[in-house]
Amino acid sequence: MNGRPLDGITVLSVEQAVAAPFATRQLADLGARVIKIERAGGDFARRYDSTVHGTSSFFAWLNRGKESVVLDLKDEADAELFRSIAATADVVVQNLAPGALDRLGLGYDALAAGNPRLIYAEISGYGTGGSYTRKKAYDLLVQCEAGLLSVTGTPEQPSKVGASVADIAAGMYVYSGVLAALIQRGRTGVGDRIEVSMLEALGEWMQQPYLFAEYGGHPPQRHGASHATIAPYGPFEASDGTVFIGIQNETEFAGFCRDVLGAVELADDPKFSLNEHRVANRDALSELIGAAIAETPSDEVIRRLDSLAIANARMRTMAEFSAHPQLAERDRWVEVETPGGSARSLLPPVTAGSYRPAMKPVPDTGEHTDRVRREFAATEERN
């Protein structure tokens, strides 16, 4: 194995909660040194819960491989230490309130003046400029503002997504933006300033529903776990559990009618022959499918679907996901150390032939403060 792609890259992050930590954890997995600045008491995500040997499940997920340094950036000595680290860092990432670091003299202009190669990435709820600049933004609230709840849930009740998708989207765009900036810096020798807002990151993910509504004359309707614009695509009850079925074209639908429903004539029925007709007659079609498989075990339904190369899935619980045979067969689980013990964690989804992700321990609050103080005090003395 070769070295990791970001070996030798130093990332200084003033981060909390989910979005920025998700971006920097991925940089750490690629070999970057990530120095995480925490306030006294630590990142408040440490206290969201205590399920992973006393550590928050959020924190254990988002912070492996980092060095935790507790600083009070309002204290001039600590602010000077921050400047010293930033002077030799490759990347700064921050998701504090808009303008917070600038007011402390630690914003992009101040840091880049002493380090023109610095890549400075900031995450905000709504972006700089505009009437929402200082509006507080949390994941669920941004899901609302981006219209996600309007297309998620049942006809009677909107529902949030069960994962922190607005935070994750913003973190992913900072991660990819930093990687792009590192490539650009390799060409120009100069760093860059990157801004990602949660609203715009999730808004990118909402482009298809937006286009459908903007040019189709009406918004996508909420259909629970079924697809809003493709049918049949969603959950159906077999005799012993739920099977999700996803039909993508008329050839698949014809085979489905023949070999799963035992009703080949449905493929030519004007109510079902094209996807738009099936969507318009979704309820009638769902009743026919439900009646056809209600007495059939889910394993048999899945066997028939697989034989036709029709997409399908079981609706798994978290325990069933943990025991997923595909993840076990591909050896995707590893142990990551946390302050209270090891936690079984998934490898990152990108599998490379030349390196393995770092997967280093999750730090305790301030675990590396003294060491980093000594290191950068020595740097100042040498300079």
XYZ file of C-alpha atoms in Angstrom:
383
model
C 0.000 0.000 0.000
C 1.093 3.547 -0.767
C 0.676 6.475 1.602
C -2.751 8.051 1.937
C -3.762 10.890 -0.426
C -3.700 13.637 2.237
C -0.629 12.563 4.177
C 1.246 15.768 5.131
C -1.855 17.984 4.907
C -2.806 19.839 8.097
C -6.408 20.875 8.703
C -7.298 23.301 11.502
C -11.005 23.138 12.289
C -13.184 25.246 14.566
C -16.187 22.986 14.401
C -19.237 21.742 16.212
C -22.316 19.584 15.657
C -22.417 17.687 12.322
C -21.678 19.540 9.072
C -18.052 20.653 9.546
C -17.053 17.570 11.581
C -18.371 15.340 8.784
C -16.215 17.174 6.236
C -13.045 17.055 8.340
C -13.506 13.446 9.437
C -13.380 12.432 5.795
C -10.185 14.444 5.360
C -8.755 12.637 8.400
C -9.708 9.269 6.890
C -7.585 10.236 3.858
C -4.555 10.888 6.050
C -4.842 14.587 6.875
C -3.834 15.778 10.308
C -7.003 17.376 11.693
C -6.608 19.649 14.719
C -10.092 20.133 16.149
C -10.535 23.258 18.264
C -13.145 22.819 20.981
C -14.475 25.203 23.593
C -14.199 24.413 27.309
C -16.495 21.468 27.881
C -16.061 20.342 24.293
C -18.119 20.247 21.120
C -21.761 20.167 22.264
C -22.341 17.154 19.979
C -20.398 15.159 22.577
C -23.513 15.417 24.763
C -26.277 14.633 22.267
C -26.412 11.153 23.807
C -24.043 8.753 25.593
C -24.734 5.501 23.780
C -21.263 4.542 22.513
C -19.444 3.592 25.730
C -20.358 6.985 27.169
C -19.638 8.904 23.957
C -22.363 10.414 21.779
C -23.220 8.357 18.699
C -22.947 11.579 16.667
C -19.503 12.365 18.035
C -18.198 8.815 17.561
C -19.378 8.870 13.943
C -17.954 12.277 13.057
C -14.663 12.711 14.902
C -12.356 9.750 14.525
C -8.777 10.517 13.619
C -8.714 14.052 15.033
C -6.645 15.824 17.670
C -8.817 17.596 20.239
C -7.451 20.933 21.472
C -9.415 23.085 23.906
C -8.892 26.822 23.359
C -10.656 30.017 24.355
C -10.342 32.051 21.181
C -11.393 35.193 23.060
C -8.204 34.846 25.108
C -5.335 36.568 23.304
C -2.771 33.874 24.116
C -5.046 31.150 22.749
C -5.921 33.271 19.730
C -2.209 33.698 19.050
C -1.723 29.932 19.268
C -4.560 29.542 16.748
C -2.812 31.995 14.412
C 0.443 30.057 14.770
C -1.254 26.809 13.758
C -3.068 28.517 10.874
C 0.209 30.004 9.628
C 1.460 26.523 8.719
C -1.890 24.807 8.048
C -3.131 23.878 4.614
C -6.830 24.146 5.401
C -9.041 25.908 7.939
C -12.643 24.733 8.305
C -15.208 26.461 10.495
C -18.951 26.403 11.098
C -19.367 28.977 13.842
C -21.972 31.718 13.559
C -21.390 33.983 10.531
C -18.681 36.536 11.249
C -17.675 35.035 14.604
C -14.041 34.370 13.661
C -13.768 37.673 11.786
C -14.772 39.532 14.945
C -11.921 37.773 16.754
C -9.411 38.725 14.067
C -9.228 35.065 12.956
C -11.194 35.214 9.716
C -10.023 34.505 6.187
C -8.475 37.911 5.464
C -6.382 37.902 8.639
C -5.192 34.306 8.290
C -4.560 34.361 4.534
C -2.455 37.504 4.874
C 0.117 35.413 6.719
C -0.463 32.224 4.737
C -1.503 32.857 1.116
C -1.573 29.113 0.435
C -4.343 28.661 3.009
C -7.648 27.123 1.944
C -10.381 28.528 4.183
C -13.743 26.736 4.175
C -16.788 27.970 6.072
C -20.236 26.467 6.524
C -23.294 28.528 7.365
C -27.009 27.944 7.394
C -28.003 30.331 4.646
C -24.855 31.921 3.235
C -23.303 35.360 3.603
C -25.489 38.207 2.390
C -29.256 38.371 2.298
C -31.805 38.671 5.068
C -31.197 35.112 6.370
C -27.468 35.576 6.984
C -27.726 35.559 10.774
C -30.754 33.283 11.070
C -30.068 30.184 13.159
C -30.062 26.999 11.100
C -30.439 23.432 12.305
C -30.861 20.376 10.141
C -34.635 19.931 10.442
C -35.220 23.655 9.933
C -33.180 23.662 6.729
C -35.086 20.578 5.536
C -38.193 22.746 5.934
C -36.720 25.771 4.165
C -35.465 23.690 1.214
C -38.895 22.159 0.644
C -37.808 18.639 1.577
C -40.647 18.131 4.047
C -43.162 19.127 1.385
C -42.285 15.992 -0.605
C -41.484 13.638 2.292
C -44.082 11.783 4.342
C -47.647 10.680 3.760
C -50.423 12.648 2.031
C -51.735 13.530 5.497
C -48.479 14.256 7.308
C -45.068 15.639 6.244
C -42.042 13.965 7.778
C -38.391 14.794 8.294
C -35.704 12.544 6.883
C -34.342 10.254 9.595
C -30.709 11.251 9.033
C -29.135 14.733 9.194
C -29.280 15.280 5.443
C -28.849 19.068 5.402
C -25.744 18.806 7.570
C -24.437 15.847 5.579
C -24.987 17.631 2.268
C -23.099 20.713 3.468
C -20.276 18.584 4.867
C -19.947 16.657 1.628
C -19.674 19.855 -0.440
C -17.028 21.279 1.901
C -15.128 17.988 1.664
C -15.209 17.939 -2.139
C -14.592 21.690 -2.295
C -11.458 21.377 -0.162
C -10.165 18.543 -2.335
C -10.772 20.645 -5.459
C -9.034 23.639 -3.844
C -5.999 21.504 -2.992
C -5.758 20.463 -6.641
C -6.139 24.090 -7.757
C -3.504 25.217 -5.268
C -1.133 22.654 -6.740
C -1.459 24.500 -10.044
C -1.470 28.100 -8.824
C 0.349 27.980 -5.489
C -2.433 30.077 -3.958
C -5.203 29.043 -1.574
C -8.871 29.935 -1.761
C -11.927 30.804 0.285
C -14.826 28.345 0.103
C -18.316 28.956 1.409
C -21.089 26.360 1.604
C -24.548 27.029 2.975
C -26.765 24.251 4.250
C -29.738 25.670 2.328
C -27.889 25.673 -0.996
C -26.318 22.251 -0.387
C -29.678 20.637 0.327
C -31.236 22.766 -2.404
C -28.938 21.055 -4.903
C -30.364 17.718 -3.790
C -33.871 19.125 -4.279
C -33.380 20.108 -7.909
C -35.430 17.241 -9.397
C -38.544 17.925 -7.275
C -38.090 21.641 -7.974
C -37.879 21.095 -11.748
C -40.869 18.748 -11.660
C -42.940 21.362 -9.813
C -41.643 24.395 -11.709
C -42.297 23.008 -15.175
C -44.904 20.326 -14.500
C -47.502 22.675 -13.124
C -47.875 20.979 -9.738
C -45.533 19.771 -6.987
C -44.700 16.104 -6.389
C -47.204 14.571 -4.009
C -46.225 12.824 -0.803
C -46.675 9.048 -1.053
C -45.042 7.772 2.123
C -42.463 5.135 1.269
C -43.566 4.935 -2.379
C -41.965 6.896 -5.204
C -43.852 10.045 -6.174
C -43.396 9.706 -9.934
C -42.674 6.001 -10.629
C -44.990 3.018 -10.054
C -44.784 0.379 -8.841
C -41.903 1.609 -6.691
C -42.308 1.137 -2.965
C -43.381 -1.288 -0.212
C -45.624 -4.294 -0.629
C -46.592 -6.839 1.999
C -45.620 -10.468 1.456
C -46.845 -13.157 3.865
C -43.992 -12.613 6.323
C -42.653 -9.111 5.782
C -42.312 -6.052 3.595
C -40.642 -6.165 0.175
C -39.783 -2.990 -1.721
C -40.131 -3.270 -5.493
C -38.782 -0.814 -8.069
C -39.996 -1.131 -11.674
C -38.107 1.139 -14.067
C -39.489 0.394 -17.525
C -42.211 -1.391 -19.491
C -40.067 -4.474 -20.200
C -39.598 -5.010 -16.470
C -43.292 -4.441 -15.849
C -44.255 -7.063 -18.430
C -41.997 -9.658 -16.815
C -43.290 -8.673 -13.377
C -46.902 -9.188 -14.474
C -46.065 -12.567 -16.002
C -43.773 -14.145 -13.404
C -44.627 -12.416 -10.124
C -48.292 -11.462 -10.432
C -49.331 -14.317 -12.752
C -51.392 -11.819 -14.731
C -49.636 -11.231 -18.043
C -52.615 -9.301 -19.408
C -51.971 -6.375 -17.029
C -48.931 -5.331 -19.059
C -51.215 -4.332 -21.942
C -53.986 -2.856 -19.808
C -54.337 0.831 -20.794
C -54.423 1.763 -17.093
C -50.963 0.254 -16.517
C -49.123 -0.020 -19.829
C -46.987 3.115 -19.318
C -45.399 4.501 -16.161
C -47.462 7.696 -16.210
C -50.621 5.557 -16.424
C -49.444 3.389 -13.552
C -48.775 6.478 -11.441
C -52.250 7.819 -12.224
C -53.771 4.462 -11.219
C -51.349 3.746 -8.377
C -53.965 2.657 -5.838
C -55.612 0.128 -8.153
C -52.244 -1.315 -9.157
C -51.079 -1.524 -5.551
C -54.209 -3.469 -4.623
C -53.548 -5.980 -7.423
C -49.910 -6.442 -6.375
C -50.843 -6.770 -2.703
C -53.430 -9.423 -3.441
C -51.025 -11.367 -5.668
C -48.169 -11.633 -3.125
C -50.023 -11.552 0.201
C -49.718 -15.325 0.648
C -46.178 -15.615 -0.749
C -43.109 -15.594 1.547
C -40.825 -12.616 1.036
C -37.866 -14.864 0.121
C -39.876 -16.283 -2.771
C -41.026 -12.856 -3.953
C -37.410 -11.656 -3.910
C -36.251 -14.818 -5.733
C -38.727 -14.158 -8.560
C -37.776 -10.491 -8.751
C -34.060 -11.293 -8.816
C -34.619 -13.847 -11.594
C -36.101 -10.999 -13.669
C -33.341 -8.534 -12.659
C -36.004 -6.310 -11.111
C -34.706 -4.105 -8.305
C -35.949 -4.969 -4.847
C -35.042 -4.684 -1.181
C -35.984 -5.824 2.274
C -37.006 -3.162 4.761
C -34.308 -3.657 7.375
C -34.111 -2.418 10.931
C -30.852 -1.012 12.296
C -30.106 -4.448 13.798
C -30.705 -6.092 10.413
C -28.523 -3.479 8.716
C -25.783 -4.250 11.244
C -26.055 -7.913 10.231
C -26.289 -7.221 6.476
C -24.648 -10.134 4.669
C -23.194 -7.965 1.898
C -21.301 -5.754 4.330
C -19.962 -8.807 6.159
C -18.952 -10.579 2.937
C -17.094 -7.450 1.781
C -15.399 -7.058 5.177
C -16.640 -3.484 5.583
C -16.656 -3.302 9.403
C -13.663 -2.242 11.510
C -13.151 -1.381 15.170
C -12.504 2.284 16.025
C -11.333 3.283 19.481
C -13.372 5.807 21.480
C -12.611 7.220 24.945
C -14.806 4.526 26.488
C -13.958 1.517 24.312
C -13.946 0.292 20.737
C -16.909 0.821 18.403
C -17.686 -1.231 15.313
C -17.763 1.239 12.421
C -18.191 1.132 8.666
C -15.265 1.836 6.405
C -15.811 4.895 4.164
C -17.709 4.022 0.969
C -14.814 4.833 -1.407
C -12.622 1.742 -1.793
C -9.222 2.478 -3.311
C -6.658 -0.015 -4.462
C -3.661 1.965 -3.253
C -4.506 2.856 0.364
C -6.708 2.070 3.352
C -8.566 4.801 5.284
C -6.850 5.837 8.499
C -9.748 5.028 10.922
C -7.863 6.427 13.932
C -9.343 6.883 17.441
C -12.054 9.317 18.500
C -10.389 11.849 20.853
C -11.369 12.709 24.372
C -12.065 16.395 25.088
C -8.776 18.323 25.037
C -6.724 15.134 24.775
C -4.081 16.797 22.587
C -4.125 20.332 23.995
C -0.821 20.192 25.870
C 1.038 18.489 23.051
C -0.174 20.980 20.442
C 0.647 23.918 22.727
C 4.221 22.632 23.119
C 4.601 21.941 19.422
C 3.488 25.358 18.228
C 5.191 27.222 21.055
C 8.388 25.583 19.806
C 7.520 26.668 16.278
C 7.160 30.275 17.425
C 10.502 30.113 19.215
C 12.230 28.789 16.083
C 10.718 31.587 14.047
